[in-house]
Amino acid sequence: MTNPKTIALVAGMHRSGTSVAARAVLSLGLHFGDDLMEESPDNPRGYFEDMAIVDHNRAMLEALTGDSAFGRLRPEGFTPAPALMYAENHCTDVVREKFVESGVTGCKDPRFCLTYPLWREAFEAHNVIPSVIVPFRNPLEAARSLNGIHQVPVELGLKLWFAHNHAVLRNLADRGMLLLSFESILADPLGTLDVLRGFLGLDGDGSGEEFAAQFLSRDLKHYTLSPDDLKDACADCPEVAELYRTLTDYGHGAVMSSSDARAIAERTDPGGRADAGPFGLGLLPYAPETQKNVLNGVGTEEGNGDPGGAREQTG
């Protein structure tokens, strides 16, 4: 087995500060690869997502749910496509090429919230240890942003916020995780960089001042909503507001232990439905053993299993 290699892994709900957090990590000297998703009018400062990783995550979500962007809906009777087996088998190739054979020291993709259990064995096989960083944001702000860019209904955006953040607690808490509030990153960027240095075991080098002065600005945040706004919007889904309140109480810059993460996930699971998909959405099952059972049934449909495709921008 190769020597252990620790990497930074940024995951969280779309439109919740994952790109800002990734840029902060990059400013400290880490490298996310040379084939990153291109900027777009919706994210002109960049996504910082490696396209090989994104393509595989999209393929797995497409195969399990029929939605490569958010893992939203699985039509009744939907059967996972052979692409899922292809993608899972090639996770180990991506991990080896990116993190063992090259100088890549970090990655970011919101889809890791849902797909990480299918990457876990590949990371373990190559002795790559992810240090997980989870930015979070007011769910209503994220849902409004998602609606403005991708026309996702706000109600569905709130449910997707819950699904992704709940999945993070269940899926990525193997060694604990660092919580970063999007609002706090913008309010105290240099303090956030100090938190990241401590969590990642880095020294004081890096262009932190440049990150704070040139990358960050208040126009990164187009929606500022109050707790009362969120409470009103979550009248029919109080679990969303409860989970956000729990993350906020835990605190920006706090390291959540694996035991705490799983306890919070269990407490905030509405009626014990997470494994079947919260809110009846039929989302990607979160429990690794459930995903493995799904994989065992893959391979009966026609298809070439190629996980490539359009590089849509959803970050």
Short mmCIF file of C-alpha atoms in Angstrom, two decimals, residues 42-234:
data_model
loop_
_atom_site.label_atom_id
_atom_site.label_comp_id
_atom_site.label_asym_id
_atom_site.label_seq_id
_atom_site.Cartn_x
_atom_site.Cartn_y
_atom_site.Cartn_z
CA ASP A 42 -23.56 32.34 -12.94
CA ASN A 43 -20.18 31.70 -11.32
CA PRO A 44 -17.69 34.06 -12.99
CA ARG A 45 -14.94 33.49 -10.42
CA GLY A 46 -14.86 29.75 -11.08
CA TYR A 47 -16.19 26.42 -9.81
CA PHE A 48 -12.83 24.72 -9.08
CA GLU A 49 -14.25 21.30 -9.92
CA ASP A 50 -12.10 18.69 -11.67
CA MET A 51 -13.98 17.49 -14.73
CA ALA A 52 -13.02 13.81 -14.41
CA ILE A 53 -14.50 13.76 -10.90
CA VAL A 54 -17.57 15.72 -11.97
CA ASP A 55 -18.19 13.44 -14.95
CA HIS A 56 -18.11 10.33 -12.76
CA ASN A 57 -20.35 11.86 -10.11
CA ARG A 58 -22.84 12.89 -12.80
CA ALA A 59 -22.79 9.42 -14.30
CA MET A 60 -23.56 7.81 -10.95
CA LEU A 61 -26.39 10.24 -10.16
CA GLU A 62 -27.81 9.81 -13.66
CA ALA A 63 -27.71 6.03 -13.33
CA LEU A 64 -29.36 5.91 -9.90
CA THR A 65 -31.83 8.78 -10.15
CA GLY A 66 -32.15 9.89 -13.75
CA ASP A 67 -30.86 13.37 -12.80
CA SER A 68 -27.13 13.99 -13.19
CA ALA A 69 -27.29 17.50 -11.72
CA PHE A 70 -29.00 17.19 -8.34
CA GLY A 71 -30.08 13.56 -7.95
CA ARG A 72 -33.64 14.83 -7.69
CA LEU A 73 -36.13 12.32 -8.99
CA ARG A 74 -36.21 8.64 -9.77
CA PRO A 75 -39.30 7.88 -11.84
CA GLU A 76 -41.45 5.02 -10.62
CA GLY A 77 -39.90 1.76 -11.75
CA PHE A 78 -36.62 3.42 -12.76
CA THR A 79 -33.81 0.85 -13.04
CA PRO A 80 -30.17 1.90 -12.57
CA ALA A 81 -28.27 1.86 -15.84
CA PRO A 82 -25.04 -0.03 -16.56
CA ALA A 83 -23.26 3.33 -16.48
CA LEU A 84 -23.35 3.14 -12.69
CA MET A 85 -21.25 0.00 -12.57
CA TYR A 86 -18.84 1.53 -15.08
CA ALA A 87 -18.54 4.69 -13.02
CA GLU A 88 -18.03 2.88 -9.73
CA ASN A 89 -15.39 0.57 -11.20
CA HIS A 90 -13.53 3.61 -12.53
CA CYS A 91 -13.59 5.61 -9.29
CA THR A 92 -10.40 3.83 -8.29
CA ASP A 93 -8.77 4.88 -11.59
CA VAL A 94 -9.68 8.52 -10.97
CA VAL A 95 -8.36 8.42 -7.40
CA ARG A 96 -5.11 6.82 -8.52
CA GLU A 97 -4.57 9.21 -11.43
CA LYS A 98 -5.53 12.37 -9.55
CA PHE A 99 -4.25 11.83 -6.04
CA VAL A 100 -1.54 9.15 -6.24
CA GLU A 101 0.17 9.68 -9.59
CA SER A 102 -0.10 13.47 -9.72
CA GLY A 103 0.29 16.46 -7.45
CA VAL A 104 -3.43 17.04 -6.90
CA THR A 105 -4.07 17.70 -3.21
CA GLY A 106 -7.75 18.61 -3.12
CA CYS A 107 -11.10 18.45 -4.87
CA LYS A 108 -14.55 19.95 -4.75
CA ASP A 109 -17.93 18.78 -5.98
CA PRO A 110 -21.32 19.25 -4.29
CA ARG A 111 -22.35 15.86 -5.68
CA PHE A 112 -19.97 14.13 -3.25
CA CYS A 113 -22.72 14.65 -0.68
CA LEU A 114 -24.70 11.91 -2.41
CA THR A 115 -22.04 9.82 -4.16
CA TYR A 116 -19.22 9.62 -1.62
CA PRO A 117 -20.04 6.07 -0.42
CA LEU A 118 -19.27 4.88 -3.94
CA TRP A 119 -15.83 6.55 -3.76
CA ARG A 120 -14.94 5.39 -0.25
CA GLU A 121 -13.39 2.06 -1.25
CA ALA A 122 -11.27 3.74 -3.92
CA PHE A 123 -9.89 6.27 -1.43
CA GLU A 124 -9.19 3.52 1.09
CA ALA A 125 -7.56 1.26 -1.51
CA HIS A 126 -5.04 3.98 -2.38
CA ASN A 127 -4.58 5.20 1.21
CA VAL A 128 -5.96 8.64 0.34
CA ILE A 129 -7.50 10.33 3.38
CA PRO A 130 -10.02 13.13 2.69
CA SER A 131 -10.18 16.03 5.13
CA VAL A 132 -13.80 17.03 4.60
CA ILE A 133 -14.83 20.71 4.48
CA VAL A 134 -18.56 21.47 4.45
CA PRO A 135 -19.77 25.01 3.69
CA PHE A 136 -23.40 25.64 4.59
CA ARG A 137 -25.84 28.47 3.97
CA ASN A 138 -29.34 29.58 4.91
CA PRO A 139 -31.49 27.02 3.04
CA LEU A 140 -33.88 29.64 1.69
CA GLU A 141 -31.01 31.70 0.28
CA ALA A 142 -29.61 28.61 -1.44
CA ALA A 143 -33.04 27.65 -2.75
CA ARG A 144 -33.70 31.17 -4.08
CA SER A 145 -30.31 31.16 -5.80
CA LEU A 146 -30.99 27.75 -7.33
CA ASN A 147 -34.35 29.00 -8.54
CA GLY A 148 -32.85 32.11 -10.10
CA ILE A 149 -30.17 30.17 -11.99
CA HIS A 150 -31.71 26.77 -12.74
CA GLN A 151 -35.45 27.49 -12.29
CA VAL A 152 -35.68 24.84 -9.58
CA PRO A 153 -38.85 25.58 -7.56
CA VAL A 154 -38.00 27.04 -4.17
CA GLU A 155 -39.91 24.30 -2.34
CA LEU A 156 -37.89 21.63 -4.11
CA GLY A 157 -34.69 23.62 -3.51
CA LEU A 158 -35.36 23.51 0.24
CA LYS A 159 -35.82 19.74 0.08
CA LEU A 160 -32.63 19.36 -1.94
CA TRP A 161 -30.79 21.46 0.66
CA PHE A 162 -31.94 19.06 3.35
CA ALA A 163 -31.13 15.98 1.28
CA HIS A 164 -27.57 17.12 0.52
CA ASN A 165 -26.72 18.31 4.03
CA HIS A 166 -28.31 15.32 5.68
CA ALA A 167 -26.35 13.07 3.34
CA VAL A 168 -23.11 14.85 4.25
CA LEU A 169 -23.67 13.99 7.90
CA ARG A 170 -24.32 10.36 7.08
CA ASN A 171 -21.77 9.85 4.32
CA LEU A 172 -18.70 12.00 4.93
CA ALA A 173 -18.22 11.96 8.68
CA ASP A 174 -15.69 9.11 8.81
CA ARG A 175 -13.08 11.30 10.52
CA GLY A 176 -15.08 14.38 11.35
CA MET A 177 -15.63 17.44 9.18
CA LEU A 178 -15.01 21.17 9.24
CA LEU A 179 -18.13 23.36 9.08
CA LEU A 180 -17.90 26.74 7.36
CA SER A 181 -20.76 29.23 7.29
CA PHE A 182 -20.98 31.02 3.94
CA GLU A 183 -21.93 34.23 5.70
CA SER A 184 -18.94 33.95 8.05
CA ILE A 185 -16.51 33.28 5.20
CA LEU A 186 -17.58 36.55 3.60
CA ALA A 187 -17.52 38.44 6.91
CA ASP A 188 -14.12 37.16 8.08
CA PRO A 189 -12.10 35.69 5.21
CA LEU A 190 -8.71 35.91 6.91
CA GLY A 191 -10.08 34.27 10.04
CA THR A 192 -11.56 31.53 7.86
CA LEU A 193 -8.15 30.96 6.25
CA ASP A 194 -6.62 30.56 9.71
CA VAL A 195 -9.29 27.97 10.53
CA LEU A 196 -8.50 26.10 7.31
CA ARG A 197 -4.76 26.18 8.00
CA GLY A 198 -5.32 24.61 11.38
CA PHE A 199 -7.72 21.97 10.09
CA LEU A 200 -5.50 21.00 7.15
CA GLY A 201 -2.23 21.23 9.08
CA LEU A 202 -0.75 23.93 6.86
CA ASP A 203 1.70 26.67 7.68
CA GLY A 204 1.19 30.38 7.10
CA ASP A 205 2.16 30.39 3.43
CA GLY A 206 -0.33 31.15 0.68
CA SER A 207 -2.02 34.15 -0.87
CA GLY A 208 -4.66 34.66 1.78
CA GLU A 209 -4.65 38.42 1.49
CA GLU A 210 -5.16 38.19 -2.27
CA PHE A 211 -8.09 35.84 -1.73
CA ALA A 212 -9.70 38.23 0.72
CA ALA A 213 -9.05 41.35 -1.34
CA GLN A 214 -9.65 40.17 -4.90
CA PHE A 215 -11.83 37.06 -4.88
CA LEU A 216 -14.33 37.90 -2.18
CA SER A 217 -16.96 40.61 -2.43
CA ARG A 218 -20.48 41.03 -1.16
CA ASP A 219 -21.84 40.58 -4.68
CA LEU A 220 -21.11 36.87 -4.28
CA LYS A 221 -24.22 36.79 -2.09
CA HIS A 222 -27.37 37.93 -3.87
CA TYR A 223 -29.85 36.86 -1.20
CA THR A 224 -29.82 37.79 2.48
CA LEU A 225 -32.77 36.37 4.37
CA SER A 226 -33.66 36.25 8.05
CA PRO A 227 -34.44 33.28 10.32
CA ASP A 228 -38.09 34.41 10.25
CA ASP A 229 -38.09 34.22 6.45
CA LEU A 230 -36.75 30.68 6.68
CA LYS A 231 -39.26 29.69 9.36
CA ASP A 232 -42.15 30.89 7.19
CA ALA A 233 -40.82 29.10 4.11
CA CYS A 234 -40.33 25.84 6.05
#
